[in-house]
mmCIF file of N, CA and C in Angstrom:
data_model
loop_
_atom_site.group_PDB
_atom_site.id
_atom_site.type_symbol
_atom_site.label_atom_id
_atom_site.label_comp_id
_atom_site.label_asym_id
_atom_site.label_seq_id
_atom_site.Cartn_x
_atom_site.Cartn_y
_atom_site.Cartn_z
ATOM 1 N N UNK A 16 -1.196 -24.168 17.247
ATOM 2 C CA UNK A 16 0.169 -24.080 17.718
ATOM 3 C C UNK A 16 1.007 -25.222 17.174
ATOM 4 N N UNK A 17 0.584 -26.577 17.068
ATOM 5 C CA UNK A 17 1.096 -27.783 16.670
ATOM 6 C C UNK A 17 1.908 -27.408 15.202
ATOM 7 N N UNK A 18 0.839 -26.626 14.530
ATOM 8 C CA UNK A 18 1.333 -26.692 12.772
ATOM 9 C C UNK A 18 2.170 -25.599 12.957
ATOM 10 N N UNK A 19 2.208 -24.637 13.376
ATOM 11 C CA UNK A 19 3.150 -23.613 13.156
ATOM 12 C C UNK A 19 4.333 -24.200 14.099
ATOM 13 N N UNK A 20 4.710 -24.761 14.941
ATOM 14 C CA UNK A 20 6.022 -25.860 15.533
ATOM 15 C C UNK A 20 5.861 -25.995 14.777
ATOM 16 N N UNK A 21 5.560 -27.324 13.990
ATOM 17 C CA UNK A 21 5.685 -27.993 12.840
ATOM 18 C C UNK A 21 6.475 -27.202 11.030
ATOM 19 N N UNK A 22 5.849 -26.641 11.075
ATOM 20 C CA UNK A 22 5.989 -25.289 10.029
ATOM 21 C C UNK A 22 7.401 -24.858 10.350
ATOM 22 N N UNK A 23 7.669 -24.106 11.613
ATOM 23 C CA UNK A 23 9.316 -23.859 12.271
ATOM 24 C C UNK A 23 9.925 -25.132 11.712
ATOM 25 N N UNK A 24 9.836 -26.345 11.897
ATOM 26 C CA UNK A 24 11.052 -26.907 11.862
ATOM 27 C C UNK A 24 11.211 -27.896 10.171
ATOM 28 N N UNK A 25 10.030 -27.033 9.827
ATOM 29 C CA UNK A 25 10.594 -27.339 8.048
ATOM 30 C C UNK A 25 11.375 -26.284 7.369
ATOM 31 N N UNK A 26 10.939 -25.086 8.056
ATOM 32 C CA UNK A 26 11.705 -23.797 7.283
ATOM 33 C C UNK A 26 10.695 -23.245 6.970
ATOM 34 N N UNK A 27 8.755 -23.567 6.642
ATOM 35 C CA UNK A 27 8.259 -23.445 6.060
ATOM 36 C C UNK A 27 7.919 -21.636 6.871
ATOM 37 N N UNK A 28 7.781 -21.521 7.629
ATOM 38 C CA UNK A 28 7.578 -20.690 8.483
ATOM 39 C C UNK A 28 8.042 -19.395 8.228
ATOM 40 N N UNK A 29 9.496 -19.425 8.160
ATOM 41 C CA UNK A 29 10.594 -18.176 7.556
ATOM 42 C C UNK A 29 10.032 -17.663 6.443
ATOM 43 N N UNK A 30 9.829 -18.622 5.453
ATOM 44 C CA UNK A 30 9.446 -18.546 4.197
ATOM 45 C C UNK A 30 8.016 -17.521 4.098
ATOM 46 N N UNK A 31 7.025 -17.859 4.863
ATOM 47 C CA UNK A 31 5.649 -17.212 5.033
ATOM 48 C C UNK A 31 5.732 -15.696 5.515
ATOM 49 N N UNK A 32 6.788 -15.672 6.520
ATOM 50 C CA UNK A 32 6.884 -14.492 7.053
ATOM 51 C C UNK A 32 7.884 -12.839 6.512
ATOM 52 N N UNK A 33 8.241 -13.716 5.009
ATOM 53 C CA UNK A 33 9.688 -13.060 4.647
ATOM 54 C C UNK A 33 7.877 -11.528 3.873
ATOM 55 N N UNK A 34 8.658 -10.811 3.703
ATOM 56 C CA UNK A 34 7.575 -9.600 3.327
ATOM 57 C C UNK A 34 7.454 -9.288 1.730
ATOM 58 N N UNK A 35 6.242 -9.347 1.178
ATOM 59 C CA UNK A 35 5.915 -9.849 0.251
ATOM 60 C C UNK A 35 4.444 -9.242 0.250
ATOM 61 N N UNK A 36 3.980 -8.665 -1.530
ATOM 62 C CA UNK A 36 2.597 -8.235 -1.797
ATOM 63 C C UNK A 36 1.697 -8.789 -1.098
ATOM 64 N N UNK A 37 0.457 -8.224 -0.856
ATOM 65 C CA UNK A 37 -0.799 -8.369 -0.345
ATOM 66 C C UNK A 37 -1.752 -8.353 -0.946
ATOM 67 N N UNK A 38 -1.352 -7.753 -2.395
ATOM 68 C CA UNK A 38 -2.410 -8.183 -3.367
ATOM 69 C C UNK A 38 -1.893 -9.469 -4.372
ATOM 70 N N UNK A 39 -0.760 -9.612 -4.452
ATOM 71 C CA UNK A 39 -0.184 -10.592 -5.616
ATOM 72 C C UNK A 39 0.433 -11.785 -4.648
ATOM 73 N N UNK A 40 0.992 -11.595 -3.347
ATOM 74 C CA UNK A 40 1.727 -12.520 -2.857
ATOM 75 C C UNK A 40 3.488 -12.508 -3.227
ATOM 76 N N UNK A 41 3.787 -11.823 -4.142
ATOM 77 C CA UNK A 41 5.298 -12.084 -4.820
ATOM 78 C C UNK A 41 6.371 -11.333 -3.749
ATOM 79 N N UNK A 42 6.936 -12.109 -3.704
ATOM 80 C CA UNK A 42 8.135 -11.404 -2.691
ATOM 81 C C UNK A 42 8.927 -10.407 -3.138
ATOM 82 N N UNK A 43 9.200 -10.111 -4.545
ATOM 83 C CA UNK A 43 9.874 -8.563 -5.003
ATOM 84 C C UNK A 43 8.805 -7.541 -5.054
ATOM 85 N N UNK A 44 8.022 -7.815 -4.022
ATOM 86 C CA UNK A 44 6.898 -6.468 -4.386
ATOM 87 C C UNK A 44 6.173 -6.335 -2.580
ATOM 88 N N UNK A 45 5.780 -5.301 -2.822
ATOM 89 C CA UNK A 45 5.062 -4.598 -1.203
ATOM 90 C C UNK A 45 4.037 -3.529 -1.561
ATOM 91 N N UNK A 46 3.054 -3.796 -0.855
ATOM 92 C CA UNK A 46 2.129 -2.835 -0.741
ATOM 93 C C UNK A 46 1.775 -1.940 -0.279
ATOM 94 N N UNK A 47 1.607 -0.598 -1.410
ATOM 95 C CA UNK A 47 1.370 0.317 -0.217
ATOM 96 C C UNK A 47 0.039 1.110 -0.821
ATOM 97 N N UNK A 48 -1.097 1.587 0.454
ATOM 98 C CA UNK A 48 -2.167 1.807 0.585
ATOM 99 C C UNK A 48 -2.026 3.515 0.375
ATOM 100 N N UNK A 49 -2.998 4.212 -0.047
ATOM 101 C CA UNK A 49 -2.832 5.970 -0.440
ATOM 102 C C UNK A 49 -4.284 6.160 0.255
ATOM 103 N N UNK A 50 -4.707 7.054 0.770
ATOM 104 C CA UNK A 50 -6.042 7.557 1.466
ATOM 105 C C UNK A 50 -5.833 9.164 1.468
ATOM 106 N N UNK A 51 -7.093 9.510 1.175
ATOM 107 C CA UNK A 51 -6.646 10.684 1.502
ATOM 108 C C UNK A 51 -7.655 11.346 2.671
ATOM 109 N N UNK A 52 -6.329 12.338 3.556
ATOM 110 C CA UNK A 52 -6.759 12.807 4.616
ATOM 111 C C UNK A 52 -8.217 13.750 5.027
ATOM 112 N N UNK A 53 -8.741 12.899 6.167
ATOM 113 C CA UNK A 53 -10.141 13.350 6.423
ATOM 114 C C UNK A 53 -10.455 15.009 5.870
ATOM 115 N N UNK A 54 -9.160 15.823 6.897
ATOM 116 C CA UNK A 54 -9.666 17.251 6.253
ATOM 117 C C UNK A 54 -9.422 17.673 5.284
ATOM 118 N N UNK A 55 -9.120 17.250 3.800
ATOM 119 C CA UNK A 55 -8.860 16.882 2.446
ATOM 120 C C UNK A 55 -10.020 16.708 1.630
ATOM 121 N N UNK A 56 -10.418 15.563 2.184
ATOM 122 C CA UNK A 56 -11.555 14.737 1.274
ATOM 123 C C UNK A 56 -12.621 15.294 0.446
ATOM 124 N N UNK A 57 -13.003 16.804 1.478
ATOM 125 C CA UNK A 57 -13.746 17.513 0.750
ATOM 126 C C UNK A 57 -13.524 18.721 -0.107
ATOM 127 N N UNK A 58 -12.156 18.886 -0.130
ATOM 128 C CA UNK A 58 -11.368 19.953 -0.847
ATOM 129 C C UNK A 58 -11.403 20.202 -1.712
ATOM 130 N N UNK A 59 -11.520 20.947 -2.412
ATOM 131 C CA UNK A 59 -11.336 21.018 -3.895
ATOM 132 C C UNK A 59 -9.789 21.055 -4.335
ATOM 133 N N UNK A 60 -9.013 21.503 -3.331
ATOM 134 C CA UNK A 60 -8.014 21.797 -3.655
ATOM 135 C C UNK A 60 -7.198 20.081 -3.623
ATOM 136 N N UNK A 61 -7.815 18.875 -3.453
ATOM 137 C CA UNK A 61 -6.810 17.281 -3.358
ATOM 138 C C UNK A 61 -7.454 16.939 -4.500
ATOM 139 N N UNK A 62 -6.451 16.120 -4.861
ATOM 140 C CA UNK A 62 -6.808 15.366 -6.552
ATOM 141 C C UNK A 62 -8.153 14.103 -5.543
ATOM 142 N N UNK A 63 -8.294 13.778 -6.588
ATOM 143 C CA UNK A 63 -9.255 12.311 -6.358
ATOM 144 C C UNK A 63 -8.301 11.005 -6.229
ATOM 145 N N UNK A 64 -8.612 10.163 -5.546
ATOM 146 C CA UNK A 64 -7.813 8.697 -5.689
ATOM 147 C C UNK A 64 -8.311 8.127 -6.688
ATOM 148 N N UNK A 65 -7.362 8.362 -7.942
ATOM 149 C CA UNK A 65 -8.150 7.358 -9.382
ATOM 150 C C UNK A 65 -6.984 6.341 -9.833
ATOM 151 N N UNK A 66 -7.135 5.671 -10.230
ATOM 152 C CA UNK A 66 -6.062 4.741 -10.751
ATOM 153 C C UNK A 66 -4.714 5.700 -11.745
ATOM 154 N N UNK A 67 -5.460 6.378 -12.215
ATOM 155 C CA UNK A 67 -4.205 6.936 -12.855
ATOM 156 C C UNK A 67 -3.880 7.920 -12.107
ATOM 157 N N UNK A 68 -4.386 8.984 -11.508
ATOM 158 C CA UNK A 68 -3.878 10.047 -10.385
ATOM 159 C C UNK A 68 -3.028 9.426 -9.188
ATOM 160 N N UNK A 69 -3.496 7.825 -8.901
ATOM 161 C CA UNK A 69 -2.575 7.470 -8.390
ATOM 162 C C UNK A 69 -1.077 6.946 -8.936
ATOM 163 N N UNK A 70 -1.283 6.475 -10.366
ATOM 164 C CA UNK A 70 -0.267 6.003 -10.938
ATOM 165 C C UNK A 70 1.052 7.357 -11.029
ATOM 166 N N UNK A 71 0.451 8.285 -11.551
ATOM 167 C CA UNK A 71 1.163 9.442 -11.509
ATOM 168 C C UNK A 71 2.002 9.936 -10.323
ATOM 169 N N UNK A 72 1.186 9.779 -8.811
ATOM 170 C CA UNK A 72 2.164 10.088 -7.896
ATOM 171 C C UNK A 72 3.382 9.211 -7.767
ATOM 172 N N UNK A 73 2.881 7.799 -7.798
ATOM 173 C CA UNK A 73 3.893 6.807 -7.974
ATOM 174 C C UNK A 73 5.090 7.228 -8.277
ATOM 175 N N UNK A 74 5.044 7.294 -9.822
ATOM 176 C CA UNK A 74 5.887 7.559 -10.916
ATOM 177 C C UNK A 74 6.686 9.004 -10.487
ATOM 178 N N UNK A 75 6.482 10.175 -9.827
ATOM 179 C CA UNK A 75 6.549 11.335 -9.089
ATOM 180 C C UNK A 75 7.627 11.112 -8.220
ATOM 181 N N UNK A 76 7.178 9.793 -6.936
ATOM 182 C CA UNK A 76 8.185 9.374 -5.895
ATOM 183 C C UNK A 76 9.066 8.757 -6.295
ATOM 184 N N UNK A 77 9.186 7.455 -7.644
ATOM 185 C CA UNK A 77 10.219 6.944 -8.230
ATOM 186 C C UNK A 77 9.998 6.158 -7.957
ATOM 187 N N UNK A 78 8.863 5.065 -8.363
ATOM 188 C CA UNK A 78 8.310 3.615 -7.860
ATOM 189 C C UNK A 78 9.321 3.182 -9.288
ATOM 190 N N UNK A 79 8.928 3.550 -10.576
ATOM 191 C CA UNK A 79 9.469 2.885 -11.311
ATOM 192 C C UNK A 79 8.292 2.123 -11.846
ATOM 193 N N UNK A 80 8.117 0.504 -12.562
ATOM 194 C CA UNK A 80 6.880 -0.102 -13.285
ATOM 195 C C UNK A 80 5.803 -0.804 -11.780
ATOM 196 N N UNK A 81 4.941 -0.012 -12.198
ATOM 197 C CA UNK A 81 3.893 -0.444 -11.225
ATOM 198 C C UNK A 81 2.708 -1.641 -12.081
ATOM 199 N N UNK A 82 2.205 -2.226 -10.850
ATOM 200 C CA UNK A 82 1.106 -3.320 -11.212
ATOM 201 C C UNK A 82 0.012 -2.105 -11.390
ATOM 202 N N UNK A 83 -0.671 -2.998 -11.561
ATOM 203 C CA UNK A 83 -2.783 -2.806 -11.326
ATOM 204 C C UNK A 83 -3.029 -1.592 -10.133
ATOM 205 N N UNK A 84 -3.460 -0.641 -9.988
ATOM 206 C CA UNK A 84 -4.433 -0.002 -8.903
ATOM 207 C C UNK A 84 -5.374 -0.403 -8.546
ATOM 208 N N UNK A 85 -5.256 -0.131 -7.210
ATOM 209 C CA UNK A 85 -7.176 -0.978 -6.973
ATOM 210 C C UNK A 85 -7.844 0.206 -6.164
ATOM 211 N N UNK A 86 -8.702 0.336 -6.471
ATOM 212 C CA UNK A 86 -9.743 0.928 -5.609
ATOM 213 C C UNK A 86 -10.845 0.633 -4.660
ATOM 214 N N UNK A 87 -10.680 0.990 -3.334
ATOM 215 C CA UNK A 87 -11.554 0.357 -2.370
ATOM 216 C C UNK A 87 -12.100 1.167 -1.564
ATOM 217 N N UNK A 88 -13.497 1.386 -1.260
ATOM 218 C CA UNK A 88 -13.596 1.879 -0.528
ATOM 219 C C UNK A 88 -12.943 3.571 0.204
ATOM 220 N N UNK A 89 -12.855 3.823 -0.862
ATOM 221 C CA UNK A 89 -12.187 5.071 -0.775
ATOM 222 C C UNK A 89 -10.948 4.985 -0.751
ATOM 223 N N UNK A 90 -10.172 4.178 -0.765
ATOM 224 C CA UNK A 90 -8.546 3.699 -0.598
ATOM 225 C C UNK A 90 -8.173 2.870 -1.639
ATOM 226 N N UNK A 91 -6.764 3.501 -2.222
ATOM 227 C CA UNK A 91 -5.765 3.021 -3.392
ATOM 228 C C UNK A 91 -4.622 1.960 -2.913
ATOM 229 N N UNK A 92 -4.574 1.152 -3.418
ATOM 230 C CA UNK A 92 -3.823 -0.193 -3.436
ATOM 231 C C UNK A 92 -2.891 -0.061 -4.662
ATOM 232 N N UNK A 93 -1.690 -0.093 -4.231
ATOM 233 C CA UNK A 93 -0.861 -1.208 -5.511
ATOM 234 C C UNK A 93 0.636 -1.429 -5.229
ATOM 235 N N UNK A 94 1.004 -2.120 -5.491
ATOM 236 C CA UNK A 94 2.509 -3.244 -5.680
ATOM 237 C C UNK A 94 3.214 -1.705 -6.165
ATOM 238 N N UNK A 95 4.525 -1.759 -5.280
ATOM 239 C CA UNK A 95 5.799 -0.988 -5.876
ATOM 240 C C UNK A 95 7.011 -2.008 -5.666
ATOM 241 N N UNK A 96 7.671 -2.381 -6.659
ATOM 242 C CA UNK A 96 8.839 -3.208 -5.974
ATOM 243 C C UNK A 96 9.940 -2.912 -5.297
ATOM 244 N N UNK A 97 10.317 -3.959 -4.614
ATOM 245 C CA UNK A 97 10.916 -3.914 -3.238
ATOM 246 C C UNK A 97 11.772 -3.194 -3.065
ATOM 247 N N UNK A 98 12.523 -3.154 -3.993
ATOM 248 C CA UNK A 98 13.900 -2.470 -4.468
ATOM 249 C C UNK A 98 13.967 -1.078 -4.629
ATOM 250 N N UNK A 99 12.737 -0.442 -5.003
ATOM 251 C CA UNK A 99 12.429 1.070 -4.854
ATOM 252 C C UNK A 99 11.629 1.214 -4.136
ATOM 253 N N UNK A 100 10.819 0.362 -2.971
ATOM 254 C CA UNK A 100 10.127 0.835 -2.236
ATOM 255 C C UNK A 100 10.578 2.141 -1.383
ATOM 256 N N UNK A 101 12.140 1.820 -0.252
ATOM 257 C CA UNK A 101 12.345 3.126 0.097
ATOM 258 C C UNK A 101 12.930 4.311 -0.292
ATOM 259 N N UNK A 102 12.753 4.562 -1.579
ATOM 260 C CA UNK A 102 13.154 5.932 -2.472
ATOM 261 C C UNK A 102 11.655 6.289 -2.476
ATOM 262 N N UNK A 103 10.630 4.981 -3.104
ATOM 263 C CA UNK A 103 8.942 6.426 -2.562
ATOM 264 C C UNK A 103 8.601 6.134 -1.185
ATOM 265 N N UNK A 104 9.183 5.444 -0.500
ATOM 266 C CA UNK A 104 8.656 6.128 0.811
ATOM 267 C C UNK A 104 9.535 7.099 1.394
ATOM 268 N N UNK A 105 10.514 7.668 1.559
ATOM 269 C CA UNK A 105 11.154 8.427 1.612
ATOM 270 C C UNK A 105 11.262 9.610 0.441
ATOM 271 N N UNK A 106 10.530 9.568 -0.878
ATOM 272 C CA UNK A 106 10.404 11.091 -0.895
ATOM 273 C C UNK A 106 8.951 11.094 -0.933
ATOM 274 N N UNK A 107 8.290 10.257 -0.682
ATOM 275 C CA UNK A 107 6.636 10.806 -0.195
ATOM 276 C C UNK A 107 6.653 11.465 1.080
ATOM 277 N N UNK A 108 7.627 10.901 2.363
ATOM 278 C CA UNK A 108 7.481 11.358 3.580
ATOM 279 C C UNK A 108 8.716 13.019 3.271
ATOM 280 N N UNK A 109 9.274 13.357 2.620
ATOM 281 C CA UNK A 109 9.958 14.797 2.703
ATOM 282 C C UNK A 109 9.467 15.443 1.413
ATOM 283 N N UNK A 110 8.506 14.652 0.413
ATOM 284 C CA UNK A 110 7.732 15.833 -0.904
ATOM 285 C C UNK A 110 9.230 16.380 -1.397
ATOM 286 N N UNK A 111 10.195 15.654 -1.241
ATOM 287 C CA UNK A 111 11.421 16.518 -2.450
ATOM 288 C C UNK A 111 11.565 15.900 -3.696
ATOM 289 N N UNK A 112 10.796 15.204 -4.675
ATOM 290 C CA UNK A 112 10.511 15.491 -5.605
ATOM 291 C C UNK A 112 10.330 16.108 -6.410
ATOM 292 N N UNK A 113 10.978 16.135 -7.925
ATOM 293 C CA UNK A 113 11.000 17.502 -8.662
ATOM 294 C C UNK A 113 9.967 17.868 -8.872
ATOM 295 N N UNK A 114 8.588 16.951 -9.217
ATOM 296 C CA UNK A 114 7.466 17.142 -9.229
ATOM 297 C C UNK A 114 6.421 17.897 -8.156
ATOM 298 N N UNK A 115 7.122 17.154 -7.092
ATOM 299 C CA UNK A 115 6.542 17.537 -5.739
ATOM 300 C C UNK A 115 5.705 16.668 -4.996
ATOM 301 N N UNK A 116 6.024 15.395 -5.185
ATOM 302 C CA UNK A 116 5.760 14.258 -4.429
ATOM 303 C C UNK A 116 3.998 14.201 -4.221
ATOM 304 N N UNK A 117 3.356 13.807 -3.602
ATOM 305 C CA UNK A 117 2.477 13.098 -3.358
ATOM 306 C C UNK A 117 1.249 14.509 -3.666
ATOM 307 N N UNK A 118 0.422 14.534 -3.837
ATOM 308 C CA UNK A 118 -0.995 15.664 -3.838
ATOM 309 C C UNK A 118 -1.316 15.832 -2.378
ATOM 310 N N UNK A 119 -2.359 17.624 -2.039
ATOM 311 C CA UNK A 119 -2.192 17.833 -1.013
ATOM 312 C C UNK A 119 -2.983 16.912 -0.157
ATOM 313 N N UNK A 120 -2.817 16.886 0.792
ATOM 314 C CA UNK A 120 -4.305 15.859 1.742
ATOM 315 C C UNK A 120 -4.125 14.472 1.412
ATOM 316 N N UNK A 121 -2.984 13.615 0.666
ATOM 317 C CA UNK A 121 -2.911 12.572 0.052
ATOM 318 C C UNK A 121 -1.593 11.868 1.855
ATOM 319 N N UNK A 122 -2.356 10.623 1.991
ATOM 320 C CA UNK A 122 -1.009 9.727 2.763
ATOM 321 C C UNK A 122 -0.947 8.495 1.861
ATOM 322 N N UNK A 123 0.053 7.736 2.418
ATOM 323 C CA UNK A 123 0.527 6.603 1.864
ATOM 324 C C UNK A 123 0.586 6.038 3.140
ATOM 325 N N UNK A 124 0.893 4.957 3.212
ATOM 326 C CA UNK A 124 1.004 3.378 4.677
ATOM 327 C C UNK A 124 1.609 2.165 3.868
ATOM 328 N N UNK A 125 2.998 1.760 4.189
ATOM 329 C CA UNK A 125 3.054 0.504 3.644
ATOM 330 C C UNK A 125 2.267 -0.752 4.917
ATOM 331 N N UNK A 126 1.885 -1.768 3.775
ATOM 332 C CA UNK A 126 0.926 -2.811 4.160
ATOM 333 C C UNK A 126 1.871 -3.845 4.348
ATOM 334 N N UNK A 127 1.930 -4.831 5.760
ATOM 335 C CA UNK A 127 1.527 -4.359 6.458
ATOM 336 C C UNK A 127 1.860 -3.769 7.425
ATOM 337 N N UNK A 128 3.269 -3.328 7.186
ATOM 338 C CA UNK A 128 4.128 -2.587 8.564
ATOM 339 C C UNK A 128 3.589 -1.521 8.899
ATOM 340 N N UNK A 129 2.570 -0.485 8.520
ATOM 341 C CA UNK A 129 2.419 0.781 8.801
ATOM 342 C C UNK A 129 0.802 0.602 9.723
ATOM 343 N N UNK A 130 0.305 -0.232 9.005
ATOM 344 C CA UNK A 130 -0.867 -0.775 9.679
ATOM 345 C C UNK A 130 -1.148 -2.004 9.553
ATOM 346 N N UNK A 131 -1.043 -3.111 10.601
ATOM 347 C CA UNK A 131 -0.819 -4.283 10.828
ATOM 348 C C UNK A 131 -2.209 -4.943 10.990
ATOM 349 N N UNK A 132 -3.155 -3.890 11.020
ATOM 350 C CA UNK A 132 -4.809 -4.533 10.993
ATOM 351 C C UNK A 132 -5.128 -4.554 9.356
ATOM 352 N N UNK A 133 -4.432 -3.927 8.740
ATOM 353 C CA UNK A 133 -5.472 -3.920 7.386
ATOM 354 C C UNK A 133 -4.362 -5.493 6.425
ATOM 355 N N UNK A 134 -4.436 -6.338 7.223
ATOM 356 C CA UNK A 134 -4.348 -7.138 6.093
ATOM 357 C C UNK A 134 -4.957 -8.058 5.064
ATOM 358 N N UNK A 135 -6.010 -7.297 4.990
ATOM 359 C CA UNK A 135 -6.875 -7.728 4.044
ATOM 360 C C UNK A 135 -7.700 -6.629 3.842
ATOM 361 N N UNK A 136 -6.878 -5.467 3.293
ATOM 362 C CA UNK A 136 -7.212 -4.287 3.673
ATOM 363 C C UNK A 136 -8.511 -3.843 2.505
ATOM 364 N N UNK A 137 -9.231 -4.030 1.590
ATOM 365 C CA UNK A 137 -10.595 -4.122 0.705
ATOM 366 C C UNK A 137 -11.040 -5.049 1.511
ATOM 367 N N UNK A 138 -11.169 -5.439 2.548
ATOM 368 C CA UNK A 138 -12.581 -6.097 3.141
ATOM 369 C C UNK A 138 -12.294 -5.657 4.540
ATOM 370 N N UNK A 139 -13.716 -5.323 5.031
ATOM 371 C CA UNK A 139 -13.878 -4.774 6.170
ATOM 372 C C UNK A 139 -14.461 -6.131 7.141
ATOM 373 N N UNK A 140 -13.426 -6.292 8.140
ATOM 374 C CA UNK A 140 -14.062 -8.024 8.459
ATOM 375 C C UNK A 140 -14.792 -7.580 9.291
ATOM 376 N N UNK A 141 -14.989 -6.593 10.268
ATOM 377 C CA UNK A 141 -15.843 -6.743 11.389
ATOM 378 C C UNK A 141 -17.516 -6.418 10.628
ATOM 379 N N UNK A 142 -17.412 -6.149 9.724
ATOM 380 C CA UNK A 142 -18.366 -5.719 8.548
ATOM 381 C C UNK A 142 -19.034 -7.425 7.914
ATOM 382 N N UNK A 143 -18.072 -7.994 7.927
ATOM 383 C CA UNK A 143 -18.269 -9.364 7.430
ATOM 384 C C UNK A 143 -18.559 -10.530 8.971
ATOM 385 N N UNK A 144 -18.146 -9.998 10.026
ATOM 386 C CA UNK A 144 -18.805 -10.649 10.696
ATOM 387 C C UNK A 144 -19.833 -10.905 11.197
ATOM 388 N N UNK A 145 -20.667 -8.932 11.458
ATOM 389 C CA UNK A 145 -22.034 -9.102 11.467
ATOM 390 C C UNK A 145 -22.935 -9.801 10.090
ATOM 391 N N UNK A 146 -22.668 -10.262 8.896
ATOM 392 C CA UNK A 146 -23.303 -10.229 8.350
ATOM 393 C C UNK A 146 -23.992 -12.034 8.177
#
C-alpha cells in the first residue's frame, strides 16, 4: 500500500494504469485474445486458430498493420492499434464486413477489459502454482 501512495503522488501510477499491450507493453496498442467456441472446436465447418487465419480475420474487421500472433494453448493473441481497435471490435461484434467478419464458432475478448483474469493470459497461474 505504501508504494502505490507513493506511486499516486509522483504521477507514476496514472501512467501504469493508462491501457496499453499485454504482449509488448506500448500504449498505441491493445490486446485482443480470439478462441474459438466450445461447440465449434470440433467442427469442421470453423477455420483453425493459425497465425495467418488469424491475421486474415484481422485484416477482414479493419485492424489495419498488425504485430506477431501468438499461439497459446488453444488461444490467439495479438496487438491491434488503439486507434482502430473499435472499428474491429465493433464489426467483429455485428459480422458487417464485406468479407464477413470473424469465422464461424470464432470470439474475440479485448485484454484486459473483457476478461480481467487473463492478464497474463499464455500462462495458466493456478497451473504454476501447484507446480
Amino acid at each position: 500500500r505504501l508504494v502505490a501512495a507513493l506511486a499516486g503522488f509522483s504521477g507514476a501510477a496514472g501512467a501504469a494504469l493508462r491501457p496499453r499491450s499485454l504482449l509488448t507493453g506500448r500504449p498505441d496498442e491493445r490486446t485482443l485474445r480470439f478462441v474459438v467456441a466450445d461447440d465449434h472446436a470440433e467442427s469442421s465447418s470453423s477455420e483453425a486458430l493459425t497465425p495467418s487465419s488469424v491475421t486474415r480475420a484481422c485484416k477482414r474487421l479493419g485492424s489495419g498493420k498488425l504485430g506477431h500472433v501468438r499461439i497459446a494453448r488453444g488461444q490467439a493473441f495479438v496487438d491491434v492499434g488503439a486507434a482502430r481497435l473499435e472499428t474491429v471490435l465493433e464489426n467483429a461484434a455485428t459480422r458487417l464486413t464485406p468479407d464477413g467478419g470473424l469465422p464461424a464458432g470464432w470470439r474475440v475478448a479485448l485484454l484486459p477489459d473483457d476478461d480481467p483474469e487473463a492478464v497474463v493470459p499464455w500462462l495458466d497461474v493456478a497451473e504454476m502454482a501447484t507446480s
